[in-house]
CSV table of C-alpha atoms in Angstrom, one decimal:
chain,number,residue,atom,x,y,z
Q,1,MET,CA,20.6,9.8,-9.2
Q,2,MET,CA,18.9,12.7,-11.2
Q,3,THR,CA,16.7,15.0,-9.1
Q,4,THR,CA,14.2,17.4,-10.4
Q,5,ALA,CA,12.5,20.5,-8.8
Q,6,PRO,CA,8.8,19.9,-7.6
Q,7,LEU,CA,6.3,20.5,-10.3
Q,8,ARG,CA,4.6,23.9,-10.4
Q,9,SER,CA,0.8,23.7,-10.5
Q,10,PRO,CA,-0.7,24.2,-13.9
Q,11,SER,CA,-3.0,27.0,-14.2
Q,12,THR,CA,-6.1,24.7,-14.6
Q,13,ALA,CA,-5.3,23.1,-11.2
Q,14,GLY,CA,-5.7,26.5,-9.6
Q,15,PRO,CA,-9.1,25.8,-7.9
Q,16,GLY,CA,-7.5,22.3,-6.8
Q,17,ARG,CA,-4.1,23.4,-5.5
Q,18,PRO,CA,-4.2,21.0,-2.4
Q,19,SER,CA,-5.3,18.2,-4.6
Q,20,TYR,CA,-2.6,18.8,-7.1
Q,21,ALA,CA,0.0,18.9,-4.2
Q,22,ILE,CA,-1.4,15.6,-2.9
Q,23,PHE,CA,-1.1,14.2,-6.5
Q,24,THR,CA,2.6,15.3,-7.0
Q,25,LEU,CA,3.5,14.2,-3.5
Q,26,ALA,CA,2.0,10.7,-4.0
Q,27,ARG,CA,3.8,10.4,-7.4
Q,28,ALA,CA,7.2,11.3,-6.1
Q,29,HIS,CA,6.8,9.2,-3.0
Q,30,ARG,CA,5.8,6.2,-5.0
Q,31,ALA,CA,8.5,6.4,-7.5
Q,32,PHE,CA,11.1,6.7,-4.7
Q,33,ALA,CA,9.7,3.7,-2.9
Q,34,ALA,CA,9.4,1.9,-6.2
Q,35,GLY,CA,13.0,2.2,-6.8
Q,36,MET,CA,13.8,1.1,-3.3
Q,37,LEU,CA,11.6,-1.9,-3.7
Q,38,ARG,CA,13.2,-2.8,-7.1
Q,39,ASP,CA,16.5,-3.1,-5.2
Q,40,LEU,CA,14.9,-5.6,-3.1
Q,41,GLY,CA,13.4,-7.6,-6.0
Q,42,LEU,CA,9.7,-6.5,-5.2
Q,43,HIS,CA,7.1,-4.7,-7.0
Q,44,PRO,CA,5.1,-1.9,-5.4
Q,45,GLY,CA,2.4,-3.2,-3.1
Q,46,GLN,CA,4.2,-6.5,-2.5
Q,47,GLU,CA,5.9,-5.1,0.6
Q,48,LEU,CA,2.4,-4.2,2.1
Q,49,LEU,CA,1.3,-7.8,1.6
Q,50,LEU,CA,4.5,-9.0,3.2
Q,51,MET,CA,4.0,-6.5,6.2
Q,52,GLN,CA,0.6,-7.8,6.8
Q,53,LEU,CA,1.8,-11.4,6.8
Q,54,PHE,CA,4.8,-10.5,9.1
Q,55,ASP,CA,2.3,-9.4,11.6
Q,56,ARG,CA,0.0,-12.4,11.0
Q,57,ASP,CA,1.1,-15.2,9.0
Q,58,GLY,CA,-1.6,-17.7,7.4
Q,59,GLN,CA,-4.2,-15.1,6.5
Q,60,THR,CA,-6.7,-15.8,3.9
Q,61,GLN,CA,-6.5,-14.1,0.6
Q,62,SER,CA,-9.7,-12.2,1.4
Q,63,GLU,CA,-8.3,-10.8,4.7
Q,64,LEU,CA,-5.1,-9.6,2.9
Q,65,LEU,CA,-7.4,-7.9,0.3
Q,66,GLU,CA,-9.2,-6.1,3.0
Q,67,SER,CA,-6.2,-5.1,5.0
Q,68,VAL,CA,-4.2,-3.5,2.1
Q,69,GLY,CA,-7.1,-1.9,0.3
Q,70,LEU,CA,-6.3,-3.2,-3.1
Q,71,ASN,CA,-8.6,-4.8,-5.7
Q,72,HIS,CA,-8.8,-8.5,-6.1
Q,73,SER,CA,-7.0,-8.7,-9.4
Q,74,THR,CA,-4.1,-6.7,-8.2
Q,75,VAL,CA,-3.7,-8.7,-5.0
Q,76,SER,CA,-4.1,-12.1,-6.9
Q,77,LYS,CA,-1.5,-11.1,-9.3
Q,78,SER,CA,0.9,-9.9,-6.7
Q,79,LEU,CA,0.4,-13.0,-4.6
Q,80,ARG,CA,1.2,-15.3,-7.8
Q,81,ARG,CA,4.3,-13.4,-8.4
Q,82,MET,CA,5.4,-13.6,-4.9
Q,83,GLN,CA,4.6,-17.3,-4.8
Q,84,GLU,CA,6.8,-17.7,-8.0
Q,85,ALA,CA,9.5,-15.9,-6.4
Q,86,GLY,CA,9.5,-18.3,-3.4
Q,87,LEU,CA,8.3,-15.6,-0.8
Q,88,LEU,CA,5.0,-17.4,0.0
Q,89,THR,CA,2.7,-20.3,-0.4
Q,90,ARG,CA,-1.0,-20.5,-0.9
Q,91,GLU,CA,-2.9,-23.6,0.1
Q,92,PRO,CA,-6.5,-24.5,0.6
Q,93,ALA,CA,-7.8,-24.0,4.1
Q,94,GLU,CA,-8.9,-27.2,5.9
Q,95,HIS,CA,-12.2,-25.8,6.9
Q,96,ASP,CA,-13.1,-24.8,3.4
Q,97,ARG,CA,-11.1,-25.8,0.3
Q,98,ARG,CA,-12.3,-22.7,-1.7
Q,99,VAL,CA,-10.4,-20.5,0.8
Q,100,GLN,CA,-6.7,-19.8,0.1
Q,101,LEU,CA,-4.4,-19.4,3.2
Q,102,VAL,CA,-1.4,-17.4,2.4
Q,103,ARG,CA,1.8,-18.4,4.3
Q,104,LEU,CA,5.3,-16.9,4.3
Q,105,THR,CA,8.3,-19.0,3.3
Q,106,ASP,CA,11.8,-18.8,5.1
Q,107,LYS,CA,12.7,-16.6,2.0
Q,108,GLY,CA,9.6,-14.3,2.6
Q,109,ARG,CA,10.2,-14.0,6.4
Q,110,ALA,CA,13.8,-13.0,5.6
Q,111,MET,CA,12.5,-10.0,3.9
Q,112,ARG,CA,11.3,-8.4,7.2
Q,113,GLU,CA,14.6,-6.8,8.0
Q,114,PRO,CA,15.2,-5.3,4.5
Q,115,ILE,CA,11.7,-4.0,4.3
Q,116,GLU,CA,11.9,-2.4,7.7
Q,117,ALA,CA,15.2,-0.9,6.7
Q,118,MET,CA,13.6,0.4,3.4
Q,119,TRP,CA,10.7,1.8,5.1
Q,120,SER,CA,13.0,3.7,7.6
Q,121,ALA,CA,15.1,5.2,4.8
Q,122,LEU,CA,11.8,6.3,3.0
Q,123,GLU,CA,10.6,8.0,6.3
Q,124,ARG,CA,14.0,9.7,6.7
Q,125,VAL,CA,14.1,11.1,3.4
Q,126,SER,CA,10.3,12.1,3.3
Q,127,VAL,CA,10.4,14.0,6.6
Q,128,GLN,CA,13.9,15.3,6.7
Q,129,HIS,CA,12.7,19.0,6.6
Q,130,LEU,CA,9.9,18.6,9.1
Q,131,ASP,CA,10.0,18.8,12.8
Q,132,ALA,CA,8.1,16.3,15.1
Q,133,ASP,CA,5.1,18.7,15.4
Q,134,ALA,CA,4.8,19.2,11.6
Q,135,VAL,CA,5.1,15.3,11.0
Q,136,GLU,CA,2.2,14.8,13.5
Q,137,SER,CA,0.2,17.7,12.0
Q,138,PHE,CA,0.8,16.3,8.4
Q,139,ILE,CA,-0.3,12.8,9.5
Q,140,ALA,CA,-3.6,14.3,11.1
Q,141,GLN,CA,-4.3,16.4,8.0
Q,142,ALA,CA,-3.7,13.5,5.6
Q,143,ARG,CA,-6.1,11.3,7.6
Q,144,LEU,CA,-8.7,14.0,7.5
Q,145,ILE,CA,-8.4,14.3,3.7
Q,146,GLU,CA,-8.5,10.5,3.5
Q,147,LYS,CA,-11.6,10.3,5.7
Q,148,ALA,CA,-13.4,13.0,3.5
Q,149,ILE,CA,-12.5,10.9,0.3
Q,150,VAL,CA,-13.6,7.7,1.7
Q,151,GLN,CA,-16.9,9.1,3.1
Q,152,ARG,CA,-17.7,10.6,-0.1
Q,153,ASP,CA,-17.2,7.4,-1.8
Q,154,GLN,CA,-19.5,5.6,0.7
Q,155,THR,CA,-22.0,8.4,0.3
Q,156,ALA,CA,-22.0,8.0,-3.3
Q,157,SER,CA,-22.3,4.2,-3.2
Q,158,ARG,CA,-25.3,4.6,-0.9
Q,159,SER,CA,-26.9,7.2,-3.2
Q,160,GLU,CA,-26.4,5.0,-6.2
Q,161,CYS,CA,-28.0,1.9,-4.3
Q,162,THR,CA,-31.1,4.0,-3.5
Q,163,THR,CA,-31.5,5.4,-7.0
Q,164,THR,CA,-31.2,1.8,-8.6
Q,165,GLU,CA,-33.7,0.1,-6.3
């Protein structure tokens, strides 16, 4: 496996060094996770859907959409691929035939342990140079950054709604 040194920030990213660090961290983490998922026969994002179904099988497609924070077409495409791979089934709900219930198959349920092992390995590598306090601090800071971005998106959406009315 080839490793490379962390990327140095280009001069144009100078005013946004934290944002550039987040970008490079996310890209490295996503690439590492994608390789591990590929070894399990999964595409990135499919493990998140499976994890939600491990916690509560038989969710609607809309509930899954909301829980993983991905867009409709991405989730729909992932669910179709996962159904073709025999990991889950989709069937109309009894109360409303337009609503699709997503259920794990035996093959899908068997992915729980490999996904937990993959997630543990990803965690071990990701925080190997951090002590427990640094891990907790990182999580807290990441949540604050996420909150700032989400709130900015919500504020922008509200602002757009009031200017178009």
